[in-house]
Amino acid sequence: MLAFDLERATQTSGPISGNVNWLDFTHALTFGAAVRASCERHPTQWPQGLLQMACFVGRNRAFTVAEPNLDQWYVADIDAYMDSAVERLFDHGDPEFIISVHLLKTTLAVREELVRGLPEEVAALCVAALRRFLETPLKRKHLRRTVSQALSFVAREDGPATV
């Protein structure tokens, strides 16, 4: 999440498989927290959970920058930041339920992992990743990309599109 190439999220050309946004990246934290919680109860499931986590990381790697600027996202007071992030959940002002749910589940997943006792450097990275997600505006509509991809799809299926 700290290396997510935001320019990739706003591209208007390219194949559907190249579509990516913050919601793709938040799964690394939310699913990771779910895997940990589930596998603590069912330890035999660790290989499957870790494999799925590796798939998220592998898919998202193509949408990252080689050298992200981590320093700008680190939080000096993790407890205070998490308190404000949780408080923000009650009045975030976002009308889209899918975004609201990702704000909620990502914030609470990070909070839960912090409570579980992450090593200090891992905790700092998780909170920095959450901060970048929460404080970076989301591209809402991709009209140009949707039209471009639809025309490309039609051209492949039925030949050249005519208007």
JSON list of C-alpha atoms in Angstrom, two decimals:
[
{"chain": "A", "resi": 1, "resn": "MET", "atom": "CA", "xyz": [0.00, 0.00, 0.00]},
{"chain": "A", "resi": 2, "resn": "LEU", "atom": "CA", "xyz": [2.91, 2.30, 0.63]},
{"chain": "A", "resi": 3, "resn": "ALA", "atom": "CA", "xyz": [4.27, 1.59, -2.83]},
{"chain": "A", "resi": 4, "resn": "PHE", "atom": "CA", "xyz": [0.96, 1.80, -4.73]},
{"chain": "A", "resi": 5, "resn": "ASP", "atom": "CA", "xyz": [1.54, 3.77, -7.94]},
{"chain": "A", "resi": 6, "resn": "LEU", "atom": "CA", "xyz": [-1.36, 6.21, -7.83]},
{"chain": "A", "resi": 7, "resn": "GLU", "atom": "CA", "xyz": [-0.91, 7.06, -11.51]},
{"chain": "A", "resi": 8, "resn": "ARG", "atom": "CA", "xyz": [-1.98, 3.51, -12.34]},
{"chain": "A", "resi": 9, "resn": "ALA", "atom": "CA", "xyz": [-5.30, 4.10, -10.56]},
{"chain": "A", "resi": 10, "resn": "THR", "atom": "CA", "xyz": [-6.10, 7.06, -12.80]},
{"chain": "A", "resi": 11, "resn": "GLN", "atom": "CA", "xyz": [-5.01, 5.66, -16.17]},
{"chain": "A", "resi": 12, "resn": "THR", "atom": "CA", "xyz": [-7.65, 5.86, -18.86]},
{"chain": "A", "resi": 13, "resn": "SER", "atom": "CA", "xyz": [-6.21, 3.33, -21.28]},
{"chain": "A", "resi": 14, "resn": "GLY", "atom": "CA", "xyz": [-5.11, -0.26, -21.03]},
{"chain": "A", "resi": 15, "resn": "PRO", "atom": "CA", "xyz": [-6.78, -3.64, -20.56]},
{"chain": "A", "resi": 16, "resn": "ILE", "atom": "CA", "xyz": [-9.38, -4.41, -17.90]},
{"chain": "A", "resi": 17, "resn": "SER", "atom": "CA", "xyz": [-6.78, -6.58, -16.15]},
{"chain": "A", "resi": 18, "resn": "GLY", "atom": "CA", "xyz": [-4.81, -3.38, -15.57]},
{"chain": "A", "resi": 19, "resn": "ASN", "atom": "CA", "xyz": [-7.61, -1.68, -13.64]},
{"chain": "A", "resi": 20, "resn": "VAL", "atom": "CA", "xyz": [-6.53, -1.12, -10.06]},
{"chain": "A", "resi": 21, "resn": "ASN", "atom": "CA", "xyz": [-7.53, 1.10, -7.17]},
{"chain": "A", "resi": 22, "resn": "TRP", "atom": "CA", "xyz": [-7.14, 1.41, -3.43]},
{"chain": "A", "resi": 23, "resn": "LEU", "atom": "CA", "xyz": [-9.72, -1.28, -2.82]},
{"chain": "A", "resi": 24, "resn": "ASP", "atom": "CA", "xyz": [-7.43, -3.84, -4.47]},
{"chain": "A", "resi": 25, "resn": "PHE", "atom": "CA", "xyz": [-4.63, -2.89, -2.11]},
{"chain": "A", "resi": 26, "resn": "THR", "atom": "CA", "xyz": [-6.57, -2.81, 1.14]},
{"chain": "A", "resi": 27, "resn": "HIS", "atom": "CA", "xyz": [-7.19, -6.54, 0.88]},
{"chain": "A", "resi": 28, "resn": "ALA", "atom": "CA", "xyz": [-3.59, -7.17, 1.88]},
{"chain": "A", "resi": 29, "resn": "LEU", "atom": "CA", "xyz": [-4.34, -5.82, 5.35]},
{"chain": "A", "resi": 30, "resn": "THR", "atom": "CA", "xyz": [-7.93, -6.95, 5.76]},
{"chain": "A", "resi": 31, "resn": "PHE", "atom": "CA", "xyz": [-7.45, -10.45, 4.44]},
{"chain": "A", "resi": 32, "resn": "GLY", "atom": "CA", "xyz": [-4.17, -10.77, 6.34]},
{"chain": "A", "resi": 33, "resn": "ALA", "atom": "CA", "xyz": [-5.95, -9.98, 9.60]},
{"chain": "A", "resi": 34, "resn": "ALA", "atom": "CA", "xyz": [-8.71, -12.45, 8.74]},
{"chain": "A", "resi": 35, "resn": "VAL", "atom": "CA", "xyz": [-6.18, -15.17, 7.91]},
{"chain": "A", "resi": 36, "resn": "ARG", "atom": "CA", "xyz": [-4.38, -14.66, 11.20]},
{"chain": "A", "resi": 37, "resn": "ALA", "atom": "CA", "xyz": [-7.62, -14.79, 13.21]},
{"chain": "A", "resi": 38, "resn": "SER", "atom": "CA", "xyz": [-8.93, -17.83, 11.35]},
{"chain": "A", "resi": 39, "resn": "CYS", "atom": "CA", "xyz": [-5.68, -19.77, 11.33]},
{"chain": "A", "resi": 40, "resn": "GLU", "atom": "CA", "xyz": [-5.17, -19.27, 15.05]},
{"chain": "A", "resi": 41, "resn": "ARG", "atom": "CA", "xyz": [-8.39, -21.27, 15.45]},
{"chain": "A", "resi": 42, "resn": "HIS", "atom": "CA", "xyz": [-7.64, -23.67, 12.57]},
{"chain": "A", "resi": 43, "resn": "PRO", "atom": "CA", "xyz": [-3.83, -23.95, 12.22]},
{"chain": "A", "resi": 44, "resn": "THR", "atom": "CA", "xyz": [-4.03, -26.42, 9.34]},
{"chain": "A", "resi": 45, "resn": "GLN", "atom": "CA", "xyz": [-5.35, -23.60, 7.17]},
{"chain": "A", "resi": 46, "resn": "TRP", "atom": "CA", "xyz": [-2.15, -21.51, 7.29]},
{"chain": "A", "resi": 47, "resn": "PRO", "atom": "CA", "xyz": [-0.79, -22.76, 3.93]},
{"chain": "A", "resi": 48, "resn": "GLN", "atom": "CA", "xyz": [-4.01, -21.87, 2.09]},
{"chain": "A", "resi": 49, "resn": "GLY", "atom": "CA", "xyz": [-4.29, -18.49, 3.80]},
{"chain": "A", "resi": 50, "resn": "LEU", "atom": "CA", "xyz": [-0.68, -17.58, 3.12]},
{"chain": "A", "resi": 51, "resn": "LEU", "atom": "CA", "xyz": [-1.02, -18.66, -0.51]},
{"chain": "A", "resi": 52, "resn": "GLN", "atom": "CA", "xyz": [-4.02, -16.37, -0.99]},
{"chain": "A", "resi": 53, "resn": "MET", "atom": "CA", "xyz": [-2.14, -13.49, 0.66]},
{"chain": "A", "resi": 54, "resn": "ALA", "atom": "CA", "xyz": [0.78, -14.12, -1.70]},
{"chain": "A", "resi": 55, "resn": "CYS", "atom": "CA", "xyz": [-1.66, -13.95, -4.63]},
{"chain": "A", "resi": 56, "resn": "PHE", "atom": "CA", "xyz": [-2.85, -10.49, -3.49]},
{"chain": "A", "resi": 57, "resn": "VAL", "atom": "CA", "xyz": [0.74, -9.30, -3.18]},
{"chain": "A", "resi": 58, "resn": "GLY", "atom": "CA", "xyz": [1.70, -10.81, -6.53]},
{"chain": "A", "resi": 59, "resn": "ARG", "atom": "CA", "xyz": [-1.25, -9.27, -8.36]},
{"chain": "A", "resi": 60, "resn": "ASN", "atom": "CA", "xyz": [-0.64, -5.85, -6.83]},
{"chain": "A", "resi": 61, "resn": "ARG", "atom": "CA", "xyz": [3.13, -5.83, -7.36]},
{"chain": "A", "resi": 62, "resn": "ALA", "atom": "CA", "xyz": [2.67, -4.76, -10.97]},
{"chain": "A", "resi": 63, "resn": "PHE", "atom": "CA", "xyz": [0.98, -1.60, -9.70]},
{"chain": "A", "resi": 64, "resn": "THR", "atom": "CA", "xyz": [3.73, -0.37, -7.39]},
{"chain": "A", "resi": 65, "resn": "VAL", "atom": "CA", "xyz": [6.67, 2.00, -7.64]},
{"chain": "A", "resi": 66, "resn": "ALA", "atom": "CA", "xyz": [10.20, 0.73, -7.03]},
{"chain": "A", "resi": 67, "resn": "GLU", "atom": "CA", "xyz": [11.13, 3.29, -4.39]},
{"chain": "A", "resi": 68, "resn": "PRO", "atom": "CA", "xyz": [8.18, 4.66, -2.45]},
{"chain": "A", "resi": 69, "resn": "ASN", "atom": "CA", "xyz": [8.50, 7.68, -0.18]},
{"chain": "A", "resi": 70, "resn": "LEU", "atom": "CA", "xyz": [7.72, 6.00, 3.12]},
{"chain": "A", "resi": 71, "resn": "ASP", "atom": "CA", "xyz": [8.74, 8.83, 5.43]},
{"chain": "A", "resi": 72, "resn": "GLN", "atom": "CA", "xyz": [5.81, 11.07, 4.54]},
{"chain": "A", "resi": 73, "resn": "TRP", "atom": "CA", "xyz": [3.31, 8.48, 5.82]},
{"chain": "A", "resi": 74, "resn": "TYR", "atom": "CA", "xyz": [4.85, 7.44, 9.13]},
{"chain": "A", "resi": 75, "resn": "VAL", "atom": "CA", "xyz": [2.86, 8.42, 12.21]},
{"chain": "A", "resi": 76, "resn": "ALA", "atom": "CA", "xyz": [4.60, 9.73, 15.32]},
{"chain": "A", "resi": 77, "resn": "ASP", "atom": "CA", "xyz": [1.81, 8.83, 17.76]},
{"chain": "A", "resi": 78, "resn": "ILE", "atom": "CA", "xyz": [0.20, 5.59, 16.59]},
{"chain": "A", "resi": 79, "resn": "ASP", "atom": "CA", "xyz": [-2.39, 5.45, 19.38]},
{"chain": "A", "resi": 80, "resn": "ALA", "atom": "CA", "xyz": [-3.61, 8.99, 18.71]},
{"chain": "A", "resi": 81, "resn": "TYR", "atom": "CA", "xyz": [-3.71, 8.39, 14.97]},
{"chain": "A", "resi": 82, "resn": "MET", "atom": "CA", "xyz": [-5.70, 5.18, 15.37]},
{"chain": "A", "resi": 83, "resn": "ASP", "atom": "CA", "xyz": [-8.14, 6.91, 17.73]},
{"chain": "A", "resi": 84, "resn": "SER", "atom": "CA", "xyz": [-8.72, 9.64, 15.13]},
{"chain": "A", "resi": 85, "resn": "ALA", "atom": "CA", "xyz": [-9.04, 7.07, 12.31]},
{"chain": "A", "resi": 86, "resn": "VAL", "atom": "CA", "xyz": [-11.70, 5.15, 14.23]},
{"chain": "A", "resi": 87, "resn": "GLU", "atom": "CA", "xyz": [-13.51, 8.38, 15.12]},
{"chain": "A", "resi": 88, "resn": "ARG", "atom": "CA", "xyz": [-13.52, 9.36, 11.44]},
{"chain": "A", "resi": 89, "resn": "LEU", "atom": "CA", "xyz": [-15.48, 6.18, 10.64]},
{"chain": "A", "resi": 90, "resn": "PHE", "atom": "CA", "xyz": [-18.55, 7.69, 12.26]},
{"chain": "A", "resi": 91, "resn": "ASP", "atom": "CA", "xyz": [-18.64, 10.76, 10.01]},
{"chain": "A", "resi": 92, "resn": "HIS", "atom": "CA", "xyz": [-16.53, 10.14, 6.89]},
{"chain": "A", "resi": 93, "resn": "GLY", "atom": "CA", "xyz": [-19.05, 11.67, 4.50]},
{"chain": "A", "resi": 94, "resn": "ASP", "atom": "CA", "xyz": [-18.56, 9.07, 1.78]},
{"chain": "A", "resi": 95, "resn": "PRO", "atom": "CA", "xyz": [-21.81, 8.19, 0.00]},
{"chain": "A", "resi": 96, "resn": "GLU", "atom": "CA", "xyz": [-20.62, 4.92, -1.56]},
{"chain": "A", "resi": 97, "resn": "PHE", "atom": "CA", "xyz": [-21.15, 1.88, 0.64]},
{"chain": "A", "resi": 98, "resn": "ILE", "atom": "CA", "xyz": [-18.23, -0.03, -0.90]},
{"chain": "A", "resi": 99, "resn": "ILE", "atom": "CA", "xyz": [-15.88, 2.77, 0.12]},
{"chain": "A", "resi": 100, "resn": "SER", "atom": "CA", "xyz": [-17.44, 3.04, 3.57]},
{"chain": "A", "resi": 101, "resn": "VAL", "atom": "CA", "xyz": [-16.96, -0.67, 4.12]},
{"chain": "A", "resi": 102, "resn": "HIS", "atom": "CA", "xyz": [-13.32, -0.55, 3.02]},
{"chain": "A", "resi": 103, "resn": "LEU", "atom": "CA", "xyz": [-12.65, 2.40, 5.34]},
{"chain": "A", "resi": 104, "resn": "LEU", "atom": "CA", "xyz": [-14.22, 0.44, 8.18]},
{"chain": "A", "resi": 105, "resn": "LYS", "atom": "CA", "xyz": [-12.66, -2.96, 7.59]},
{"chain": "A", "resi": 106, "resn": "THR", "atom": "CA", "xyz": [-9.18, -1.64, 6.83]},
{"chain": "A", "resi": 107, "resn": "THR", "atom": "CA", "xyz": [-9.08, 0.64, 9.86]},
{"chain": "A", "resi": 108, "resn": "LEU", "atom": "CA", "xyz": [-10.41, -2.05, 12.17]},
{"chain": "A", "resi": 109, "resn": "ALA", "atom": "CA", "xyz": [-8.08, -4.71, 10.75]},
{"chain": "A", "resi": 110, "resn": "VAL", "atom": "CA", "xyz": [-5.06, -2.52, 11.46]},
{"chain": "A", "resi": 111, "resn": "ARG", "atom": "CA", "xyz": [-6.37, -1.72, 14.93]},
{"chain": "A", "resi": 112, "resn": "GLU", "atom": "CA", "xyz": [-6.88, -5.43, 15.66]},
{"chain": "A", "resi": 113, "resn": "GLU", "atom": "CA", "xyz": [-3.40, -6.34, 14.49]},
{"chain": "A", "resi": 114, "resn": "LEU", "atom": "CA", "xyz": [-1.90, -3.59, 16.65]},
{"chain": "A", "resi": 115, "resn": "VAL", "atom": "CA", "xyz": [-3.76, -4.95, 19.68]},
{"chain": "A", "resi": 116, "resn": "ARG", "atom": "CA", "xyz": [-2.33, -8.40, 18.91]},
{"chain": "A", "resi": 117, "resn": "GLY", "atom": "CA", "xyz": [1.15, -7.01, 19.42]},
{"chain": "A", "resi": 118, "resn": "LEU", "atom": "CA", "xyz": [2.96, -6.46, 16.16]},
{"chain": "A", "resi": 119, "resn": "PRO", "atom": "CA", "xyz": [6.69, -5.75, 16.27]},
{"chain": "A", "resi": 120, "resn": "GLU", "atom": "CA", "xyz": [7.27, -1.98, 16.40]},
{"chain": "A", "resi": 121, "resn": "GLU", "atom": "CA", "xyz": [8.59, -1.65, 12.84]},
{"chain": "A", "resi": 122, "resn": "VAL", "atom": "CA", "xyz": [5.70, -3.71, 11.41]},
{"chain": "A", "resi": 123, "resn": "ALA", "atom": "CA", "xyz": [3.16, -1.69, 13.39]},
{"chain": "A", "resi": 124, "resn": "ALA", "atom": "CA", "xyz": [4.67, 1.52, 12.02]},
{"chain": "A", "resi": 125, "resn": "LEU", "atom": "CA", "xyz": [4.40, 0.23, 8.44]},
{"chain": "A", "resi": 126, "resn": "CYS", "atom": "CA", "xyz": [0.80, -0.93, 8.89]},
{"chain": "A", "resi": 127, "resn": "VAL", "atom": "CA", "xyz": [-0.30, 2.40, 10.31]},
{"chain": "A", "resi": 128, "resn": "ALA", "atom": "CA", "xyz": [1.62, 4.28, 7.60]},
{"chain": "A", "resi": 129, "resn": "ALA", "atom": "CA", "xyz": [-0.16, 2.17, 4.96]},
{"chain": "A", "resi": 130, "resn": "LEU", "atom": "CA", "xyz": [-3.51, 2.88, 6.57]},
{"chain": "A", "resi": 131, "resn": "ARG", "atom": "CA", "xyz": [-2.70, 6.59, 6.72]},
{"chain": "A", "resi": 132, "resn": "ARG", "atom": "CA", "xyz": [-1.83, 6.68, 3.03]},
{"chain": "A", "resi": 133, "resn": "PHE", "atom": "CA", "xyz": [-5.11, 4.95, 2.18]},
{"chain": "A", "resi": 134, "resn": "LEU", "atom": "CA", "xyz": [-7.20, 7.22, 4.39]},
{"chain": "A", "resi": 135, "resn": "GLU", "atom": "CA", "xyz": [-5.50, 10.46, 3.32]},
{"chain": "A", "resi": 136, "resn": "THR", "atom": "CA", "xyz": [-5.18, 9.90, -0.43]},
{"chain": "A", "resi": 137, "resn": "PRO", "atom": "CA", "xyz": [-8.20, 10.94, -2.53]},
{"chain": "A", "resi": 138, "resn": "LEU", "atom": "CA", "xyz": [-9.86, 8.13, -4.45]},
{"chain": "A", "resi": 139, "resn": "LYS", "atom": "CA", "xyz": [-10.55, 8.43, -8.17]},
{"chain": "A", "resi": 140, "resn": "ARG", "atom": "CA", "xyz": [-14.32, 8.05, -8.20]},
{"chain": "A", "resi": 141, "resn": "LYS", "atom": "CA", "xyz": [-15.46, 7.71, -11.80]},
{"chain": "A", "resi": 142, "resn": "HIS", "atom": "CA", "xyz": [-13.50, 6.22, -14.67]},
{"chain": "A", "resi": 143, "resn": "LEU", "atom": "CA", "xyz": [-15.77, 7.18, -17.53]},
{"chain": "A", "resi": 144, "resn": "ARG", "atom": "CA", "xyz": [-13.02, 7.57, -20.14]},
{"chain": "A", "resi": 145, "resn": "ARG", "atom": "CA", "xyz": [-11.39, 4.26, -19.15]},
{"chain": "A", "resi": 146, "resn": "THR", "atom": "CA", "xyz": [-14.74, 2.44, -19.11]},
{"chain": "A", "resi": 147, "resn": "VAL", "atom": "CA", "xyz": [-15.66, 3.71, -22.58]},
{"chain": "A", "resi": 148, "resn": "SER", "atom": "CA", "xyz": [-12.22, 2.90, -23.99]},
{"chain": "A", "resi": 149, "resn": "GLN", "atom": "CA", "xyz": [-12.30, -0.63, -22.58]},
{"chain": "A", "resi": 150, "resn": "ALA", "atom": "CA", "xyz": [-15.87, -1.21, -23.74]},
{"chain": "A", "resi": 151, "resn": "LEU", "atom": "CA", "xyz": [-15.02, -0.14, -27.29]},
{"chain": "A", "resi": 152, "resn": "SER", "atom": "CA", "xyz": [-11.94, -2.37, -27.24]},
{"chain": "A", "resi": 153, "resn": "PHE", "atom": "CA", "xyz": [-14.00, -5.31, -26.02]},
{"chain": "A", "resi": 154, "resn": "VAL", "atom": "CA", "xyz": [-16.67, -4.79, -28.69]},
{"chain": "A", "resi": 155, "resn": "ALA", "atom": "CA", "xyz": [-14.00, -4.50, -31.38]},
{"chain": "A", "resi": 156, "resn": "ARG", "atom": "CA", "xyz": [-12.50, -7.84, -30.34]},
{"chain": "A", "resi": 157, "resn": "GLU", "atom": "CA", "xyz": [-15.89, -9.60, -30.19]},
{"chain": "A", "resi": 158, "resn": "ASP", "atom": "CA", "xyz": [-17.72, -8.20, -33.19]},
{"chain": "A", "resi": 159, "resn": "GLY", "atom": "CA", "xyz": [-15.15, -6.45, -35.32]},
{"chain": "A", "resi": 160, "resn": "PRO", "atom": "CA", "xyz": [-14.74, -2.68, -35.55]},
{"chain": "A", "resi": 161, "resn": "ALA", "atom": "CA", "xyz": [-17.30, -0.63, -33.64]},
{"chain": "A", "resi": 162, "resn": "THR", "atom": "CA", "xyz": [-19.47, 1.67, -35.73]},
{"chain": "A", "resi": 163, "resn": "VAL", "atom": "CA", "xyz": [-21.42, 4.64, -34.51]}
]
